[in-house]
Amino acid sequence: MSEETSSGSASDIQAVTRAAQILQLFGPNRPQLTAAEAAELLGMNRSTVYRYCNSLVAAGLLERGHAIGSFAPGGLLLQLGTFALGQRKVLDLAPAVMRELSSSAHMTAVLSLWGSAGPVVSRVEEDTSRNVVVSVRVGSQLPLTSAQAKVFLAFTSDQLRAERMLSALPPEQQDALRMEIELTRSTGVATSPDLGGVNAVSAPIFDEHGICASLALVATNHVLGLDRDSQAAWDVATAAAELSAALGGGTRANTTTTRMAVAEANRKN
């Protein structure tokens, strides 16, 4: 490969990376933004970001927002996103199981798929029988410290990628999270406290290829504790195992529920 060709390839890769960084800025809390805002968030030159945004508009990945000078996700992203979600069979099977789980536990049930940098909330079922209902926005990206992220990091087949993501955290946070991930791997469930007094407990959903989603119950800390051998944890693991069985990943899911059963027996003894 000539030096000129190599330089061109590196430039193309950088352009793709920068475009991806801009697209990752959008979400439920930021449905549109200006080039100036994107430049500030990414630490890039404003005119450079503006050129990228215009190119992304031309490609259909972005479109002009309602506010002057703003940009929003474009039609091509919607098309690709709809197609990608259509390939996730778990989203077809999950609603009935999640409704039953939410109704029986009287908590909010949340299903997440793995996105580019963590779990992305893809389905939510709320139980309104309590005075306080915890709402979670579909499309929200959860942090690596969330229960659902711990489940993905514990059971993903791409442990090198998991390590790269963990290495970006402060050393103290890395150590604590690695301990949590190992505990999740051994028990089959993960827990996490959240801001505002909200707790979560989560279990993995497997298909024939490996972990494909995470299922969680979310409630205030007065309702949901952080015990991995609680009834809520067992309910989540059982519902996740039911979905795994339907998706062809029942063997892995049975291992998770067996671990929980052993832990429960040890606790009673």
Tab-separated table of C-alpha atoms in Angstrom:
chain	number	residue	atom	x	y	z
A	1	MET	CA	0.000	0.000	0.000
A	2	SER	CA	1.415	3.401	-1.006
A	3	GLU	CA	1.906	6.187	1.508
A	4	GLU	CA	-0.790	8.242	-0.242
A	5	THR	CA	-3.308	5.383	-0.099
A	6	SER	CA	-2.501	4.731	3.549
A	7	SER	CA	-2.983	8.412	4.385
A	8	GLY	CA	-6.333	8.446	2.575
A	9	SER	CA	-7.541	5.385	4.459
A	10	ALA	CA	-6.588	6.929	7.800
A	11	SER	CA	-8.448	10.113	6.861
A	12	ASP	CA	-11.549	8.119	5.909
A	13	ILE	CA	-11.463	6.245	9.219
A	14	GLN	CA	-11.140	9.527	11.126
A	15	ALA	CA	-14.101	10.979	9.224
A	16	VAL	CA	-16.260	7.965	10.080
A	17	THR	CA	-15.218	8.191	13.738
A	18	ARG	CA	-16.067	11.885	13.951
A	19	ALA	CA	-19.421	11.371	12.241
A	20	ALA	CA	-20.232	8.596	14.724
A	21	GLN	CA	-19.268	10.850	17.640
A	22	ILE	CA	-21.708	13.496	16.421
A	23	LEU	CA	-24.545	10.990	15.963
A	24	GLN	CA	-23.969	9.567	19.458
A	25	LEU	CA	-24.784	12.961	20.974
A	26	PHE	CA	-28.474	12.566	20.165
A	27	GLY	CA	-30.859	10.908	22.607
A	28	PRO	CA	-34.102	11.355	24.562
A	29	ASN	CA	-32.614	14.262	26.516
A	30	ARG	CA	-31.047	15.839	23.423
A	31	PRO	CA	-33.340	15.338	20.392
A	32	GLN	CA	-31.675	18.153	18.452
A	33	LEU	CA	-28.598	20.346	18.738
A	34	THR	CA	-26.600	22.947	16.851
A	35	ALA	CA	-23.133	22.522	15.384
A	36	ALA	CA	-21.816	24.915	18.041
A	37	GLU	CA	-23.268	22.756	20.824
A	38	ALA	CA	-21.858	19.599	19.248
A	39	ALA	CA	-18.446	21.222	18.862
A	40	GLU	CA	-18.411	22.208	22.539
A	41	LEU	CA	-19.450	18.741	23.681
A	42	LEU	CA	-16.829	17.034	21.517
A	43	GLY	CA	-14.055	19.591	21.903
A	44	MET	CA	-13.854	20.094	18.144
A	45	ASN	CA	-13.679	23.123	15.869
A	46	ARG	CA	-17.119	24.624	15.224
A	47	SER	CA	-16.698	25.030	11.463
A	48	THR	CA	-15.406	21.450	11.166
A	49	VAL	CA	-18.442	20.091	13.010
A	50	TYR	CA	-20.748	22.247	10.859
A	51	ARG	CA	-19.262	20.715	7.693
A	52	TYR	CA	-19.740	17.229	9.107
A	53	CYS	CA	-23.350	17.985	10.018
A	54	ASN	CA	-24.078	19.265	6.508
A	55	SER	CA	-22.530	16.126	5.019
A	56	LEU	CA	-24.631	13.965	7.333
A	57	VAL	CA	-27.743	15.881	6.217
A	58	ALA	CA	-26.846	15.204	2.577
A	59	ALA	CA	-26.467	11.496	3.419
A	60	GLY	CA	-29.841	11.363	5.191
A	61	LEU	CA	-28.328	10.593	8.592
A	62	LEU	CA	-29.293	14.033	9.935
A	63	GLU	CA	-31.943	16.570	8.999
A	64	ARG	CA	-32.594	20.206	9.856
A	65	GLY	CA	-34.153	20.658	13.292
A	66	HIS	CA	-37.107	22.873	14.195
A	67	ALA	CA	-34.874	25.453	15.881
A	68	ILE	CA	-32.782	27.694	13.621
A	69	GLY	CA	-29.349	26.212	12.977
A	70	SER	CA	-30.150	22.921	14.681
A	71	PHE	CA	-29.893	19.340	13.478
A	72	ALA	CA	-31.885	16.211	14.328
A	73	PRO	CA	-31.636	12.489	13.461
A	74	GLY	CA	-32.569	11.912	9.827
A	75	GLY	CA	-34.738	9.476	7.923
A	76	LEU	CA	-31.934	7.059	7.128
A	77	LEU	CA	-31.224	6.609	10.839
A	78	LEU	CA	-34.916	5.897	11.404
A	79	GLN	CA	-34.908	3.378	8.564
A	80	LEU	CA	-31.801	1.605	9.829
A	81	GLY	CA	-32.963	1.722	13.444
A	82	THR	CA	-36.344	0.247	12.578
A	83	PHE	CA	-34.682	-2.517	10.573
A	84	ALA	CA	-32.186	-3.277	13.355
A	85	LEU	CA	-34.923	-3.474	15.981
A	86	GLY	CA	-36.950	-5.699	13.679
A	87	GLN	CA	-34.135	-8.217	13.773
A	88	ARG	CA	-34.366	-8.447	17.579
A	89	LYS	CA	-36.869	-11.220	18.158
A	90	VAL	CA	-36.718	-10.556	21.888
A	91	LEU	CA	-38.699	-7.340	21.347
A	92	ASP	CA	-41.583	-9.364	19.895
A	93	LEU	CA	-41.619	-11.856	22.765
A	94	ALA	CA	-40.882	-9.551	25.687
A	95	PRO	CA	-44.048	-7.422	26.094
A	96	ALA	CA	-46.315	-10.165	27.490
A	97	VAL	CA	-43.634	-11.464	29.868
A	98	MET	CA	-42.759	-7.944	30.995
A	99	ARG	CA	-46.393	-7.041	31.661
A	100	GLU	CA	-46.814	-10.116	33.830
A	101	LEU	CA	-43.540	-9.415	35.657
A	102	SER	CA	-44.416	-5.774	36.281
A	103	SER	CA	-47.939	-6.603	37.415
A	104	SER	CA	-46.918	-9.373	39.806
A	105	ALA	CA	-43.965	-7.475	41.306
A	106	HIS	CA	-45.760	-4.087	41.279
A	107	MET	CA	-42.644	-2.451	39.851
A	108	THR	CA	-41.444	-1.072	36.524
A	109	ALA	CA	-39.984	-3.676	34.153
A	110	VAL	CA	-37.250	-2.520	31.761
A	111	LEU	CA	-35.720	-4.317	28.774
A	112	SER	CA	-32.450	-3.030	27.323
A	113	LEU	CA	-30.384	-3.894	24.265
A	114	TRP	CA	-26.667	-3.221	23.982
A	115	GLY	CA	-25.896	-0.006	22.106
A	116	SER	CA	-22.616	1.530	21.006
A	117	ALA	CA	-21.468	2.411	24.521
A	118	GLY	CA	-23.834	0.688	26.943
A	119	PRO	CA	-27.386	-0.623	27.406
A	120	VAL	CA	-30.149	1.288	25.634
A	121	VAL	CA	-33.660	1.105	27.109
A	122	SER	CA	-35.839	-0.506	24.433
A	123	ARG	CA	-39.052	-1.470	26.225
A	124	VAL	CA	-40.726	-0.353	29.470
A	125	GLU	CA	-43.768	-1.712	31.297
A	126	GLU	CA	-45.062	0.272	34.272
A	127	ASP	CA	-47.301	-0.897	37.101
A	128	THR	CA	-49.508	1.904	38.365
A	129	SER	CA	-50.830	0.181	41.480
A	130	ARG	CA	-48.365	1.999	43.756
A	131	ASN	CA	-48.530	5.638	44.714
A	132	VAL	CA	-45.037	6.212	43.279
A	133	VAL	CA	-44.296	4.909	39.781
A	134	VAL	CA	-40.730	4.921	38.471
A	135	SER	CA	-40.635	5.934	34.797
A	136	VAL	CA	-37.763	5.130	32.453
A	137	ARG	CA	-37.488	6.701	29.014
A	138	VAL	CA	-37.229	4.407	26.012
A	139	GLY	CA	-34.025	5.305	24.160
A	140	SER	CA	-32.103	6.250	27.306
A	141	GLN	CA	-28.534	4.967	27.440
A	142	LEU	CA	-27.710	3.532	30.836
A	143	PRO	CA	-24.304	4.031	32.488
A	144	LEU	CA	-21.785	1.206	32.934
A	145	THR	CA	-22.546	1.216	36.650
A	146	SER	CA	-26.198	0.304	36.073
A	147	ALA	CA	-27.475	-3.183	36.880
A	148	GLN	CA	-28.264	-3.865	33.231
A	149	ALA	CA	-24.785	-2.827	32.120
A	150	LYS	CA	-23.212	-5.137	34.700
A	151	VAL	CA	-25.241	-8.020	33.264
A	152	PHE	CA	-23.997	-7.329	29.742
A	153	LEU	CA	-20.384	-6.882	30.866
A	154	ALA	CA	-20.530	-10.110	32.879
A	155	PHE	CA	-21.905	-12.323	30.123
A	156	THR	CA	-20.721	-10.773	26.869
A	157	SER	CA	-18.560	-12.998	24.681
A	158	ASP	CA	-16.435	-9.969	23.763
A	159	GLN	CA	-14.542	-9.569	27.025
A	160	LEU	CA	-11.796	-7.566	25.308
A	161	ARG	CA	-14.304	-4.875	24.446
A	162	ALA	CA	-15.652	-4.990	27.986
A	163	GLU	CA	-12.145	-4.457	29.351
A	164	ARG	CA	-11.565	-1.517	27.029
A	165	MET	CA	-14.738	0.121	28.290
A	166	LEU	CA	-13.814	-0.497	31.905
A	167	SER	CA	-10.307	0.878	31.379
A	168	ALA	CA	-11.792	4.280	30.505
A	169	LEU	CA	-13.151	4.616	34.065
A	170	PRO	CA	-11.175	5.959	37.061
A	171	PRO	CA	-9.082	3.179	38.719
A	172	GLU	CA	-11.157	3.056	41.916
A	173	GLN	CA	-14.381	2.799	39.933
A	174	GLN	CA	-12.843	0.087	37.754
A	175	ASP	CA	-11.981	-2.077	40.760
A	176	ALA	CA	-15.432	-1.735	42.313
A	177	LEU	CA	-17.190	-2.464	39.031
A	178	ARG	CA	-15.024	-5.499	38.294
A	179	MET	CA	-16.002	-6.949	41.663
A	180	GLU	CA	-19.664	-6.325	40.864
A	181	ILE	CA	-19.297	-7.951	37.443
A	182	GLU	CA	-17.670	-11.037	38.922
A	183	LEU	CA	-20.450	-11.290	41.500
A	184	THR	CA	-23.003	-10.948	38.712
A	185	ARG	CA	-21.302	-13.722	36.768
A	186	SER	CA	-21.412	-16.052	39.772
A	187	THR	CA	-24.976	-15.309	40.914
A	188	GLY	CA	-26.666	-14.590	37.585
A	189	VAL	CA	-28.168	-11.277	38.683
A	190	ALA	CA	-26.949	-7.713	39.146
A	191	THR	CA	-28.151	-4.887	41.362
A	192	SER	CA	-27.430	-1.202	41.454
A	193	PRO	CA	-28.534	1.870	43.346
A	194	ASP	CA	-29.393	4.859	41.187
A	195	LEU	CA	-29.692	8.590	41.692
A	196	GLY	CA	-32.785	9.804	43.475
A	197	GLY	CA	-33.268	6.722	45.624
A	198	VAL	CA	-34.096	4.294	42.810
A	199	ASN	CA	-32.799	0.703	42.814
A	200	ALA	CA	-32.653	-1.897	40.057
A	201	VAL	CA	-32.142	-5.659	39.825
A	202	SER	CA	-31.358	-7.253	36.471
A	203	ALA	CA	-30.821	-10.634	34.785
A	204	PRO	CA	-29.529	-11.630	31.328
A	205	ILE	CA	-31.607	-12.838	28.379
A	206	PHE	CA	-29.829	-15.249	26.025
A	207	ASP	CA	-30.500	-16.394	22.484
A	208	GLU	CA	-28.604	-19.089	20.596
A	209	HIS	CA	-25.651	-16.721	20.095
A	210	GLY	CA	-25.258	-15.453	23.673
A	211	ILE	CA	-26.599	-12.556	25.702
A	212	CYS	CA	-29.011	-10.493	23.595
A	213	ALA	CA	-30.768	-8.310	26.176
A	214	SER	CA	-31.070	-7.535	29.864
A	215	LEU	CA	-34.269	-7.468	31.890
A	216	ALA	CA	-34.688	-5.446	35.074
A	217	LEU	CA	-37.133	-4.443	37.763
A	218	VAL	CA	-36.843	-0.823	38.891
A	219	ALA	CA	-38.418	0.796	41.953
A	220	THR	CA	-37.701	3.180	44.797
A	221	ASN	CA	-35.294	1.922	47.449
A	222	HIS	CA	-38.207	1.725	49.912
A	223	VAL	CA	-39.785	-0.953	47.708
A	224	LEU	CA	-36.809	-2.693	46.077
A	225	GLY	CA	-33.695	-3.629	48.025
A	226	LEU	CA	-30.307	-4.655	46.678
A	227	ASP	CA	-30.324	-8.277	47.874
A	228	ARG	CA	-29.476	-10.690	45.068
A	229	ASP	CA	-31.471	-13.462	46.746
A	230	SER	CA	-34.657	-11.396	47.064
A	231	GLN	CA	-38.020	-12.351	45.591
A	232	ALA	CA	-37.644	-9.544	43.045
A	233	ALA	CA	-34.299	-10.931	41.884
A	234	TRP	CA	-35.806	-14.384	41.532
A	235	ASP	CA	-38.773	-12.979	39.596
A	236	VAL	CA	-36.490	-11.151	37.152
A	237	ALA	CA	-34.263	-14.196	36.651
A	238	THR	CA	-37.281	-16.441	36.070
A	239	ALA	CA	-38.825	-14.062	33.522
A	240	ALA	CA	-35.468	-13.689	31.760
A	241	ALA	CA	-35.106	-17.482	31.672
A	242	GLU	CA	-38.568	-17.789	30.119
A	243	LEU	CA	-37.596	-15.392	27.333
A	244	SER	CA	-34.237	-17.137	26.883
A	245	ALA	CA	-35.957	-20.486	26.450
A	246	ALA	CA	-38.209	-19.028	23.743
A	247	LEU	CA	-35.150	-17.572	21.984
A	248	GLY	CA	-33.124	-20.792	22.037
A	249	GLY	CA	-30.794	-19.765	24.849
A	250	GLY	CA	-32.449	-21.819	27.560
A	251	THR	CA	-29.319	-23.741	28.588
A	252	ARG	CA	-27.503	-20.575	29.618
A	253	ALA	CA	-30.593	-19.209	31.359
A	254	ASN	CA	-31.086	-22.460	33.296
A	255	THR	CA	-27.554	-22.071	34.604
A	256	THR	CA	-28.458	-18.627	35.932
A	257	THR	CA	-31.611	-19.796	37.728
A	258	THR	CA	-29.760	-22.842	39.097
A	259	ARG	CA	-27.141	-20.535	40.629
A	260	MET	CA	-29.891	-18.514	42.268
A	261	ALA	CA	-31.599	-21.648	43.584
A	262	VAL	CA	-28.337	-22.825	45.140
A	263	ALA	CA	-27.763	-19.398	46.679
A	264	GLU	CA	-31.295	-19.419	48.099
A	265	ALA	CA	-30.811	-22.895	49.572
A	266	ASN	CA	-27.517	-21.854	51.166
A	267	ARG	CA	-29.144	-18.767	52.621
A	268	LYS	CA	-31.950	-20.794	54.218
A	269	ASN	CA	-29.476	-23.291	55.660
